[in-house]
Amino acid sequence: MTGRYTALAAVGPGLSPGQLLTALAAWAAVAGYLTAAARLRRRGDRWPWRRDLSFASGGLALAAAPAVPLPGGPFTAHMAQHVLAGMAAPLLLVLARPVTLALRTLPPGSTRRGLLAAVRSRPAAWLVFPPLAALLDVGGLWVLYRTGLFAASHHEPLPHSLVHLHVVAAGLLFSFAVCAPEPLRHRWGLAWRGTTLLLTGAAHAVLAKSLYAVPPPGTGFGTADLRTGSQIMYYGGDLVELALAAALAVQWYAATGRARSRAGRSTGAAGAAGPAGARRPSPAESGGASR
Amino acid sequence: MSAREREPVRPGPPLPRRSLWVAALIGAALMAAADEIVFHQLLAWHHFYDRSTPAVGLFADGLLHTAEVLGLVAGFVLFSDLRRRGALSPGHARAGLLLGLGGFQLFDGVVDHKVLRTHQVRYGVELLPYDLAWNGFAVVLLAAGAVLAVRADRASRRSAAAR
């Protein structure tokens, strides 16, 4: 039994069809993204290089995660793959705003209209409702590791592929719902997204800690392997949460800055001259002094 | 953020309360992170998982741990916002930092170690001196923070009267 897990962990030639499919899709997406970004720049539009870098490294991580033999026991290697392909890669891909890029580069026509309609559709708005995305993502993990699914999926190629595809897709959806960088029909507020991130992070941390002591049912990993793997899930999850939180925080910082300088400009215009307008107390200021 | 998005914002009035609680948030998150790094990772005094932890303790621990990560990010971005607005009151921020550090330490020592029993300071030794040192240090930090807060309040009242 252990021999089988080792064979799966040290993959290489033993990629499941799901992993192969994700790897091919990732390479194709990276090629498409870089071509589209290059076309946009040739046209004279501004498209930050860091987005190209983010998308390419996300695609590379997704394609390489299952194919590179990772150090440690089979469970440790599995968890490193989980953090890389299910958490880090989706975030990097989402932060690169691929939908925005596609909408900007696609010629007006049915493909562009179709993509816009899909992004603006009501089902899409509900799918990116942060608690729902979180349930599909971290709820799926609880099902995977706390039922017989993990053991079953390691023996059968079809469930293994489906699980892999679900983990990647749910990771993409969750990152998308929390960061919400694209032109969506409805963007859920910062409170929804922040609270969801907090609770999801907690659920992820609790699951990781519980795996330290209690392995997924039907598996026989070594104790040291199980412990290293669960700590990789715990602290690896932290790093991705930190990145997600930073993405949210930067959005908030930029948005409040823009809102304030807009408000500053409008009150400045309402006053007599620039400096006089600047010295006038704002409502918050006069309110604070009277208290 | 690009330079274009960073427009100058007019300096506003100092916000002492906000300066205090934003710094306290940073302090609490920093202390939680220091606890994690020093006692879990470097000394390995606390266990990553303690079999005697009840389920509610495990959940509270996960929530607290995630709140630490998010609190660190939120604290620093709120602090940057205060500075950008010119609304930071440094005296209140220093007081808040100490109150946050001490507040978390005391919360950890009382709620995590004693009420929820997620882990103890150390294992296989007489706990009392460790608990006293842990919580005593927390009280010292809190007292220092309170003194600084009172001083910062007096200073800001004086400067308001001078204006």
Short mmCIF file of C-alpha atoms in Angstrom, two decimals:
data_model
loop_
_atom_site.label_atom_id
_atom_site.label_comp_id
_atom_site.label_asym_id
_atom_site.label_seq_id
_atom_site.Cartn_x
_atom_site.Cartn_y
_atom_site.Cartn_z
CA MET A 1 0.00 0.00 0.00
CA THR A 2 2.77 2.39 0.93
CA GLY A 3 4.54 1.46 -2.29
CA ARG A 4 1.58 2.68 -4.23
CA TYR A 5 1.55 6.10 -2.54
CA THR A 6 5.28 6.44 -3.12
CA ALA A 7 4.80 5.68 -6.80
CA LEU A 8 2.09 8.33 -7.03
CA ALA A 9 4.08 10.93 -5.13
CA ALA A 10 7.21 10.48 -7.20
CA VAL A 11 5.05 11.02 -10.30
CA GLY A 12 6.85 12.05 -13.45
CA PRO A 13 5.56 9.44 -15.84
CA GLY A 14 2.48 8.74 -13.68
CA LEU A 15 0.56 11.98 -14.29
CA SER A 16 -3.19 11.49 -14.01
CA PRO A 17 -5.29 12.62 -16.99
CA GLY A 18 -6.59 15.51 -14.85
CA GLN A 19 -3.08 16.69 -14.09
CA LEU A 20 -2.07 16.38 -17.73
CA LEU A 21 -5.16 18.34 -18.75
CA THR A 22 -4.42 21.12 -16.23
CA ALA A 23 -0.79 21.28 -17.33
CA LEU A 24 -1.72 21.57 -21.01
CA ALA A 25 -4.43 24.14 -20.25
CA ALA A 26 -1.96 26.11 -18.14
CA TRP A 27 0.67 26.22 -20.91
CA ALA A 28 -1.96 27.23 -23.49
CA ALA A 29 -3.33 29.95 -21.17
CA VAL A 30 0.14 31.37 -20.51
CA ALA A 31 0.93 31.44 -24.24
CA GLY A 32 -2.43 33.12 -24.95
CA TYR A 33 -2.00 35.64 -22.13
CA LEU A 34 1.51 36.70 -23.16
CA THR A 35 0.47 37.03 -26.82
CA ALA A 36 -2.56 39.14 -25.89
CA ALA A 37 -0.54 41.37 -23.54
CA ALA A 38 2.11 41.88 -26.25
CA ARG A 39 -0.59 42.84 -28.75
CA LEU A 40 -2.10 45.31 -26.27
CA ARG A 41 1.27 46.99 -25.76
CA ARG A 42 1.98 47.14 -29.50
CA ARG A 43 -1.33 48.92 -29.84
CA GLY A 44 -0.06 51.48 -27.33
CA ASP A 45 -2.12 50.46 -24.28
CA ARG A 46 -0.60 50.25 -20.84
CA TRP A 47 -0.54 46.77 -19.26
CA PRO A 48 1.81 46.36 -16.26
CA TRP A 49 4.60 43.82 -16.68
CA ARG A 50 4.01 42.45 -13.19
CA ARG A 51 0.72 41.01 -14.44
CA ASP A 52 2.55 39.07 -17.17
CA LEU A 53 5.00 37.84 -14.56
CA SER A 54 2.19 36.89 -12.18
CA PHE A 55 0.27 34.94 -14.84
CA ALA A 56 3.36 33.18 -16.20
CA SER A 57 4.56 32.08 -12.75
CA GLY A 58 1.04 30.93 -11.83
CA GLY A 59 0.80 28.89 -15.02
CA LEU A 60 4.27 27.47 -14.50
CA ALA A 61 3.44 26.45 -10.91
CA LEU A 62 0.20 24.79 -12.06
CA ALA A 63 1.96 22.86 -14.82
CA ALA A 64 5.03 21.93 -12.78
CA ALA A 65 3.44 21.08 -9.40
CA PRO A 66 2.34 17.52 -10.27
CA ALA A 67 5.26 16.77 -12.59
CA VAL A 68 8.20 17.72 -10.36
CA PRO A 69 9.22 15.14 -7.76
CA LEU A 70 8.95 16.95 -4.43
CA PRO A 71 11.06 16.11 -1.37
CA GLY A 72 9.64 14.38 1.69
CA GLY A 73 7.25 11.47 2.09
CA PRO A 74 4.19 10.92 -0.15
CA PHE A 75 1.80 12.93 2.07
CA THR A 76 4.28 15.82 2.36
CA ALA A 77 4.72 15.88 -1.42
CA HIS A 78 0.94 15.74 -1.89
CA MET A 79 0.47 18.73 0.44
CA ALA A 80 3.21 20.75 -1.27
CA GLN A 81 1.34 20.10 -4.55
CA HIS A 82 -1.94 21.10 -2.92
CA VAL A 83 -0.55 24.44 -1.70
CA LEU A 84 1.16 25.13 -5.03
CA ALA A 85 -1.55 24.04 -7.49
CA GLY A 86 -4.67 24.65 -5.41
CA MET A 87 -3.74 27.91 -3.65
CA ALA A 88 -0.66 29.79 -4.90
CA ALA A 89 -1.08 29.22 -8.64
CA PRO A 90 -4.79 30.23 -8.75
CA LEU A 91 -4.05 33.45 -6.86
CA LEU A 92 -1.20 34.37 -9.22
CA LEU A 93 -3.42 33.69 -12.25
CA VAL A 94 -6.34 35.72 -10.87
CA LEU A 95 -4.19 38.71 -9.87
CA ALA A 96 -3.06 38.98 -13.51
CA ARG A 97 -6.67 39.87 -14.55
CA PRO A 98 -6.95 37.50 -17.51
CA VAL A 99 -10.63 38.34 -18.18
CA THR A 100 -9.93 42.07 -18.38
CA LEU A 101 -7.07 41.36 -20.76
CA ALA A 102 -9.27 39.15 -22.93
CA LEU A 103 -12.04 41.78 -23.06
CA ARG A 104 -9.53 44.43 -24.09
CA THR A 105 -7.84 42.39 -26.81
CA LEU A 106 -10.70 40.40 -28.34
CA PRO A 107 -12.11 42.04 -31.48
CA PRO A 108 -15.76 43.10 -31.21
CA GLY A 109 -17.79 40.04 -32.12
CA SER A 110 -19.58 37.05 -30.74
CA THR A 111 -16.65 35.73 -28.65
CA ARG A 112 -16.18 39.04 -26.88
CA ARG A 113 -19.94 39.49 -26.41
CA GLY A 114 -20.20 35.95 -25.06
CA LEU A 115 -17.38 36.46 -22.54
CA LEU A 116 -18.82 39.77 -21.38
CA ALA A 117 -22.28 38.22 -21.03
CA ALA A 118 -20.82 35.34 -19.00
CA VAL A 119 -18.92 37.65 -16.65
CA ARG A 120 -21.94 39.93 -16.23
CA SER A 121 -24.45 37.06 -15.88
CA ARG A 122 -26.49 36.52 -12.74
CA PRO A 123 -25.14 32.98 -12.11
CA ALA A 124 -21.58 34.35 -12.27
CA ALA A 125 -22.47 36.99 -9.69
CA TRP A 126 -23.75 34.30 -7.33
CA LEU A 127 -20.86 31.94 -8.01
CA VAL A 128 -18.42 34.62 -6.83
CA PHE A 129 -20.48 35.22 -3.67
CA PRO A 130 -17.51 34.80 -1.28
CA PRO A 131 -19.13 32.36 1.22
CA LEU A 132 -20.29 30.09 -1.64
CA ALA A 133 -16.86 30.08 -3.27
CA ALA A 134 -15.31 29.35 0.14
CA LEU A 135 -17.71 26.46 0.72
CA LEU A 136 -16.85 24.91 -2.64
CA ASP A 137 -13.13 25.38 -1.96
CA VAL A 138 -12.43 24.58 1.68
CA GLY A 139 -15.62 22.51 2.08
CA GLY A 140 -14.32 20.31 -0.73
CA LEU A 141 -11.06 19.85 1.17
CA TRP A 142 -12.90 18.74 4.30
CA VAL A 143 -14.80 16.16 2.22
CA LEU A 144 -11.57 15.04 0.54
CA TYR A 145 -9.53 14.50 3.71
CA ARG A 146 -12.26 13.53 6.16
CA THR A 147 -14.10 10.89 4.10
CA GLY A 148 -12.83 7.88 2.21
CA LEU A 149 -12.50 10.03 -0.93
CA PHE A 150 -8.77 10.67 -0.51
CA ALA A 151 -7.94 6.96 -0.22
CA ALA A 152 -10.28 6.12 -3.11
CA SER A 153 -8.96 8.87 -5.36
CA HIS A 154 -5.41 7.63 -4.91
CA HIS A 155 -6.26 4.26 -6.36
CA GLU A 156 -8.59 5.21 -9.21
CA PRO A 157 -7.48 7.43 -12.09
CA LEU A 158 -10.90 8.98 -12.79
CA PRO A 159 -11.69 10.21 -9.24
CA HIS A 160 -8.06 11.31 -8.93
CA SER A 161 -8.39 13.48 -12.04
CA LEU A 162 -11.75 14.88 -10.97
CA VAL A 163 -10.42 15.74 -7.49
CA HIS A 164 -7.42 17.47 -9.02
CA LEU A 165 -9.58 19.48 -11.42
CA HIS A 166 -11.96 20.43 -8.61
CA VAL A 167 -9.12 21.62 -6.35
CA VAL A 168 -7.69 23.84 -9.11
CA ALA A 169 -11.10 25.17 -10.23
CA ALA A 170 -12.24 25.86 -6.66
CA GLY A 171 -8.93 27.58 -5.90
CA LEU A 172 -9.43 29.82 -8.94
CA LEU A 173 -13.02 30.60 -7.96
CA PHE A 174 -12.11 31.41 -4.36
CA SER A 175 -9.20 33.71 -5.33
CA PHE A 176 -11.47 35.37 -7.89
CA ALA A 177 -14.26 35.88 -5.33
CA VAL A 178 -11.94 37.35 -2.69
CA CYS A 179 -9.86 39.59 -4.96
CA ALA A 180 -12.68 40.46 -7.40
CA PRO A 181 -10.32 42.22 -9.81
CA GLU A 182 -12.41 41.81 -12.96
CA PRO A 183 -15.40 43.74 -14.33
CA LEU A 184 -18.08 41.71 -12.57
CA ARG A 185 -21.80 42.38 -12.55
CA HIS A 186 -21.76 42.68 -8.79
CA ARG A 187 -18.69 43.15 -6.64
CA TRP A 188 -19.24 41.95 -3.07
CA GLY A 189 -18.11 44.42 -0.42
CA LEU A 190 -14.89 44.38 1.53
CA ALA A 191 -16.67 43.11 4.68
CA TRP A 192 -18.01 40.02 2.87
CA ARG A 193 -14.67 39.28 1.28
CA GLY A 194 -12.58 39.95 4.40
CA THR A 195 -14.83 37.96 6.74
CA THR A 196 -14.93 35.06 4.31
CA LEU A 197 -11.15 35.10 4.06
CA LEU A 198 -10.90 35.03 7.86
CA LEU A 199 -13.32 32.12 8.32
CA THR A 200 -11.94 30.15 5.38
CA GLY A 201 -8.41 30.60 6.69
CA ALA A 202 -9.56 29.32 10.07
CA ALA A 203 -11.26 26.27 8.51
CA HIS A 204 -8.10 25.54 6.51
CA ALA A 205 -5.89 25.90 9.60
CA VAL A 206 -8.13 23.64 11.72
CA LEU A 207 -8.20 20.96 9.00
CA ALA A 208 -4.40 21.14 8.66
CA LYS A 209 -3.92 20.82 12.43
CA SER A 210 -6.34 17.91 12.69
CA LEU A 211 -4.45 16.06 9.94
CA TYR A 212 -1.34 16.27 12.14
CA ALA A 213 -2.90 13.78 14.54
CA VAL A 214 -5.59 11.97 12.55
CA PRO A 215 -4.80 10.85 8.96
CA PRO A 216 -7.46 10.78 6.22
CA PRO A 217 -9.49 7.57 6.67
CA GLY A 218 -8.20 4.55 4.78
CA THR A 219 -4.63 5.83 4.39
CA GLY A 220 -1.46 4.60 6.05
CA PHE A 221 1.07 7.43 5.93
CA GLY A 222 4.05 7.44 8.27
CA THR A 223 3.74 9.64 11.37
CA ALA A 224 6.64 11.94 10.44
CA ASP A 225 5.30 12.28 6.88
CA LEU A 226 1.82 13.12 8.14
CA ARG A 227 3.17 15.74 10.54
CA THR A 228 5.41 17.47 7.99
CA GLY A 229 2.60 17.43 5.44
CA SER A 230 0.06 18.99 7.79
CA GLN A 231 2.52 21.73 8.79
CA ILE A 232 3.15 22.48 5.10
CA MET A 233 -0.62 22.83 4.65
CA TYR A 234 -0.86 25.07 7.74
CA TYR A 235 2.05 27.45 7.08
CA GLY A 236 1.75 27.29 3.29
CA GLY A 237 -1.89 28.29 3.73
CA ASP A 238 -0.71 31.24 5.85
CA LEU A 239 1.51 32.54 3.09
CA VAL A 240 -1.30 32.44 0.54
CA GLU A 241 -3.74 34.05 3.02
CA LEU A 242 -1.17 36.77 3.65
CA ALA A 243 -0.97 37.41 -0.10
CA LEU A 244 -4.79 37.46 -0.46
CA ALA A 245 -5.10 39.85 2.50
CA ALA A 246 -2.40 42.08 1.02
CA ALA A 247 -4.28 42.14 -2.30
CA LEU A 248 -7.47 43.23 -0.49
CA ALA A 249 -5.59 45.80 1.63
CA VAL A 250 -3.90 47.40 -1.37
CA GLN A 251 -7.28 47.65 -3.14
CA TRP A 252 -8.78 49.39 -0.10
CA TYR A 253 -5.78 51.74 0.28
CA ALA A 254 -5.89 52.80 -3.37
CA ALA A 255 -9.69 53.20 -3.38
CA THR A 256 -9.84 55.33 -0.20
CA GLY A 257 -6.95 57.45 -1.49
CA ARG A 258 -8.77 58.08 -4.76
CA ALA A 259 -12.05 58.81 -2.95
CA ARG A 260 -10.37 61.28 -0.59
CA SER A 261 -8.50 63.17 -3.25
CA ARG A 262 -11.76 63.40 -5.22
CA ALA A 263 -13.57 64.75 -2.14
CA GLY A 264 -10.64 67.11 -1.45
CA ARG A 265 -10.81 68.48 -5.00
CA SER A 266 -14.56 69.07 -4.86
CA THR A 267 -14.46 70.92 -1.49
CA GLY A 268 -11.46 72.89 -2.76
CA ALA A 269 -13.47 73.98 -5.81
CA ALA A 270 -16.43 74.95 -3.63
CA GLY A 271 -14.27 77.28 -1.48
CA ALA A 272 -13.10 80.68 -2.70
CA ALA A 273 -9.49 79.87 -3.66
CA GLY A 274 -7.27 76.82 -3.32
CA PRO A 275 -5.44 77.70 -0.06
CA ALA A 276 -8.57 79.17 1.58
CA GLY A 277 -10.52 76.04 0.67
CA ALA A 278 -7.73 73.93 2.10
CA ARG A 279 -7.84 75.68 5.46
CA ARG A 280 -11.57 75.24 5.87
CA PRO A 281 -12.30 72.52 8.43
CA SER A 282 -13.80 69.35 7.03
CA PRO A 283 -17.08 68.10 8.58
CA ALA A 284 -15.16 65.43 10.49
CA GLU A 285 -12.77 68.04 11.88
CA SER A 286 -15.42 70.44 13.16
CA GLY A 287 -17.43 67.51 14.53
CA GLY A 288 -14.37 66.23 16.37
CA ALA A 289 -13.65 69.66 17.95
CA SER A 290 -17.17 70.10 19.31
CA ARG A 291 -17.10 66.70 21.04
CA MET B 1 0.27 50.86 -6.80
CA SER B 2 1.50 53.16 -9.54
CA ALA B 3 2.74 56.66 -8.82
CA ARG B 4 -0.26 58.02 -10.70
CA GLU B 5 -2.70 56.59 -8.16
CA ARG B 6 -0.81 58.14 -5.26
CA GLU B 7 -2.20 61.64 -5.18
CA PRO B 8 -1.30 63.99 -2.34
CA VAL B 9 -3.98 64.06 0.34
CA ARG B 10 -4.37 67.19 2.46
CA PRO B 11 -3.17 66.66 6.05
CA GLY B 12 -6.17 66.31 8.32
CA PRO B 13 -6.60 66.67 12.09
CA PRO B 14 -4.79 64.12 14.28
CA LEU B 15 -6.97 61.14 15.20
CA PRO B 16 -5.71 59.97 18.65
CA ARG B 17 -8.28 57.20 19.25
CA ARG B 18 -7.81 55.74 15.79
CA SER B 19 -4.01 55.97 16.11
CA LEU B 20 -4.27 54.05 19.38
CA TRP B 21 -6.45 51.19 18.18
CA VAL B 22 -4.70 50.76 14.86
CA ALA B 23 -1.35 50.46 16.68
CA ALA B 24 -2.98 48.11 19.22
CA LEU B 25 -4.12 45.88 16.33
CA ILE B 26 -0.55 45.79 15.02
CA GLY B 27 0.76 45.08 18.54
CA ALA B 28 -1.61 42.17 19.13
CA ALA B 29 -0.83 40.63 15.74
CA LEU B 30 2.93 41.11 16.27
CA MET B 31 2.78 39.43 19.67
CA ALA B 32 0.81 36.53 18.22
CA ALA B 33 3.38 36.17 15.44
CA ALA B 34 6.29 36.41 17.92
CA ASP B 35 4.62 33.72 20.06
CA GLU B 36 4.32 31.51 17.01
CA ILE B 37 7.91 32.06 15.86
CA VAL B 38 9.74 32.03 19.20
CA PHE B 39 7.81 29.45 21.23
CA HIS B 40 6.45 27.14 18.51
CA GLN B 41 9.25 27.24 15.96
CA LEU B 42 12.53 28.19 17.68
CA LEU B 43 12.13 26.79 21.19
CA ALA B 44 9.46 24.18 20.32
CA TRP B 45 8.03 24.69 23.83
CA HIS B 46 4.44 24.81 22.57
CA HIS B 47 3.17 21.82 20.62
CA PHE B 48 1.84 22.25 17.09
CA TYR B 49 -1.02 19.98 18.08
CA ASP B 50 -1.96 18.97 21.61
CA ARG B 51 -4.15 15.89 21.91
CA SER B 52 -5.75 17.28 25.08
CA THR B 53 -7.10 20.31 23.15
CA PRO B 54 -10.90 20.21 22.94
CA ALA B 55 -12.53 20.80 19.53
CA VAL B 56 -13.61 24.32 20.48
CA GLY B 57 -10.01 25.12 21.40
CA LEU B 58 -8.80 23.85 18.05
CA PHE B 59 -11.34 26.00 16.22
CA ALA B 60 -10.58 29.10 18.33
CA ASP B 61 -6.88 28.54 17.71
CA GLY B 62 -7.39 28.37 13.94
CA LEU B 63 -9.53 31.51 13.99
CA LEU B 64 -7.02 33.36 16.14
CA HIS B 65 -4.12 32.29 13.97
CA THR B 66 -5.85 33.53 10.79
CA ALA B 67 -6.90 36.74 12.55
CA GLU B 68 -3.23 37.30 13.41
CA VAL B 69 -2.23 37.08 9.73
CA LEU B 70 -5.07 39.32 8.56
CA GLY B 71 -4.62 41.72 11.52
CA LEU B 72 -1.00 42.29 10.61
CA VAL B 73 -1.94 43.25 7.04
CA ALA B 74 -4.97 45.34 8.04
CA GLY B 75 -3.02 47.08 10.83
CA PHE B 76 -0.16 48.13 8.58
CA VAL B 77 -2.43 49.39 5.80
CA LEU B 78 -4.60 51.37 8.28
CA PHE B 79 -1.40 52.80 9.79
CA SER B 80 -0.17 53.84 6.33
CA ASP B 81 -3.56 55.46 5.75
CA LEU B 82 -3.25 57.48 8.99
CA ARG B 83 0.21 58.67 7.95
CA ARG B 84 -0.96 59.51 4.46
CA ARG B 85 -3.74 61.66 5.93
CA GLY B 86 -1.32 63.28 8.37
CA ALA B 87 -3.69 62.10 11.12
CA LEU B 88 -1.26 59.94 13.10
CA SER B 89 -0.76 60.82 16.76
CA PRO B 90 2.64 59.19 17.51
CA GLY B 91 2.21 59.22 21.31
CA HIS B 92 -1.13 57.41 21.10
CA ALA B 93 0.32 54.98 18.55
CA ARG B 94 3.20 54.07 20.91
CA ALA B 95 0.74 53.54 23.76
CA GLY B 96 -1.53 51.46 21.52
CA LEU B 97 1.36 49.26 20.40
CA LEU B 98 2.25 48.38 24.01
CA LEU B 99 -1.42 47.84 24.93
CA GLY B 100 -1.83 45.52 21.96
CA LEU B 101 1.32 43.55 22.76
CA GLY B 102 0.37 43.18 26.43
CA GLY B 103 -3.31 42.61 25.72
CA PHE B 104 -2.62 39.71 23.41
CA GLN B 105 -0.04 38.20 25.77
CA LEU B 106 -2.53 38.28 28.66
CA PHE B 107 -5.35 36.93 26.48
CA ASP B 108 -3.09 34.10 25.31
CA GLY B 109 -1.95 33.34 28.85
CA VAL B 110 -5.48 33.29 30.30
CA VAL B 111 -7.86 32.20 27.50
CA ASP B 112 -5.66 29.98 25.30
CA HIS B 113 -3.56 28.39 28.03
CA LYS B 114 -6.10 28.13 30.85
CA VAL B 115 -9.67 28.37 29.51
CA LEU B 116 -9.42 26.70 26.07
CA ARG B 117 -6.26 24.72 26.92
CA THR B 118 -5.00 24.75 23.33
CA HIS B 119 -1.43 24.43 24.64
CA GLN B 120 0.64 25.25 27.72
CA VAL B 121 3.73 27.47 27.95
CA ARG B 122 5.90 24.41 28.41
CA TYR B 123 5.48 20.71 28.92
CA GLY B 124 6.90 18.36 31.53
CA VAL B 125 7.80 21.06 34.06
CA GLU B 126 6.19 22.84 37.03
CA LEU B 127 3.87 25.26 35.17
CA LEU B 128 3.23 27.90 37.83
CA PRO B 129 6.49 29.93 37.47
CA TYR B 130 6.10 29.90 33.68
CA ASP B 131 2.48 31.04 33.88
CA LEU B 132 3.38 33.78 36.38
CA ALA B 133 6.25 35.00 34.19
CA TRP B 134 4.06 34.89 31.06
CA ASN B 135 1.13 36.81 32.54
CA GLY B 136 3.36 39.07 34.64
CA PHE B 137 5.17 40.22 31.51
CA ALA B 138 1.75 40.88 29.93
CA VAL B 139 0.69 43.05 32.88
CA VAL B 140 3.94 45.06 32.73
CA LEU B 141 3.38 45.75 29.02
CA LEU B 142 -0.25 46.76 29.65
CA ALA B 143 0.73 49.07 32.53
CA ALA B 144 3.44 50.76 30.42
CA GLY B 145 0.91 51.18 27.60
CA ALA B 146 -1.65 52.70 29.97
CA VAL B 147 0.90 55.21 31.33
CA LEU B 148 1.87 56.23 27.79
CA ALA B 149 -1.81 56.57 26.81
CA VAL B 150 -2.54 58.92 29.74
CA ARG B 151 0.55 60.99 28.91
CA ALA B 152 -0.36 61.15 25.22
CA ASP B 153 -3.89 62.29 26.14
CA ARG B 154 -2.53 65.05 28.39
CA ALA B 155 -0.08 66.20 25.73
CA SER B 156 -2.75 66.41 23.05
CA ARG B 157 -5.10 68.30 25.39
CA ARG B 158 -2.30 70.77 26.17
CA SER B 159 -1.53 71.33 22.52
CA ALA B 160 -5.24 71.75 21.76
CA ALA B 161 -5.48 74.38 24.54
CA ALA B 162 -2.39 76.15 23.18
CA ARG B 163 -4.09 76.40 19.79
#
